[in-house]
């Protein structure tokens, strides 16, 4: 892209006014010339408006510095260091490491393995291509002008979706996507064979609910990046999306629009008390619905599916924004709840007992700031912070603009707890002692401040960076990237870090973890060329804005 610019940070205020953001009319930007990432905007005009690249240009105007032209990456270097025309030394190393992780099927690249830690004695399934793990790798290749591997991956996983899926004597839903797949090379017969895992081999035997959502999100990212509508419009991709959505939109006994899930069904793939309605799944569900809405054809089958999606989106956005959102005022309201209320006039609709509010959340909650809590179900609220769910809520516009800014305020004010010395805490706080024994089942991998139990995951850097750019707070992303650059390469790209501050390489962390590498590259390229944000961000749909009383914490 010509004249690509890098975010500078010196003049950007850390407290952006909501009124200032509102005054900046995005609709006027839709008629302005835009970079080639938006050249096929008509693809999703029929549904909800997409994030305007003009927003990125506005953010660049806040504080920018010229960087020599060309796309955001070349064959290896992909981003520039702050205040320098030369790429950070880590960038070249990261690209070389990412390319070493490529997996080939019949001579064509189809994905990247989870990790290639040759020092590890147990490979387990780290030599497989995971759907969720490949997403940051795919985005890195798209931003670097290499879409072919992403197309191959999308088609190969779509092919696997059509396989019959059984666990013992039970057959899984037709639309289920695999958690991972592996390519077996037979050097004698010179053949390649695919082996897929739909949960039947996973620890805990849980099917990955998030795989289908990530597939839809990645299909849209490919379309937005390349302008190639033909892939998404093929009968195979149209059918694949409908099969995934059929699993999620089927009628049952649910009284909520959220998806009921088992423990271990997402990135948190071990027993961690996320059963019920976890924020990560709900945010991905919302984003996948919006992405599918933009890509489904308006034929007879597609039209029926679109109508169901629109109804679900309205119900889901209202439910999440009303009942999952927590800020200072809402916390105070819950603290004062009455219980055992009956009828539709009840205020405490889930009959949450105020005494069940954990002590830590009262000190954790700042007067300005907020977040979507981990889970809401009858008589239960999980007040933990989950990074992925909140970042995806911002990118998908599940969070209103005010809520998005409040989430960023929380991250800034609770930097030591949520970022510390290595971004980013997957969850906060950690379970300890008796609570750890009961909730995790004495899981030796999820001990306090380790792995999914309050561990720090570098892969989350790309999601944080994207959320920062969308909310006009690039200085937060730059600060986090600086922290990562001080350790990641030196520590051989670990999977995760342990400790309250994320100071120590995880006790069972694999080295050369591919999505740690790719997450860093995507974060760097997003800062250098924020127009890439259009691949993974959706603008707010005004029709879904609920009538929620605005609390003081939503005011910058």
Tab-separated table of C-alpha atoms in Angstrom, residues 37 103 198 233 235 259 274 285 312 399 434:
chain	number	residue	atom	x	y	z
A	37	UNK	CA	-8.189	-3.550	1.762
A	103	UNK	CA	2.674	-27.609	7.168
A	198	UNK	CA	-12.988	-33.201	16.523
A	233	UNK	CA	-19.692	-17.355	-2.530
A	235	UNK	CA	-21.655	-23.437	-2.719
A	259	UNK	CA	-24.804	-20.438	23.862
A	274	UNK	CA	-16.168	-21.714	32.345
A	285	UNK	CA	-20.544	-16.259	18.419
A	312	UNK	CA	-30.440	-13.625	17.302
A	399	UNK	CA	-19.392	-3.660	23.190
A	434	UNK	CA	-9.493	-24.988	48.067
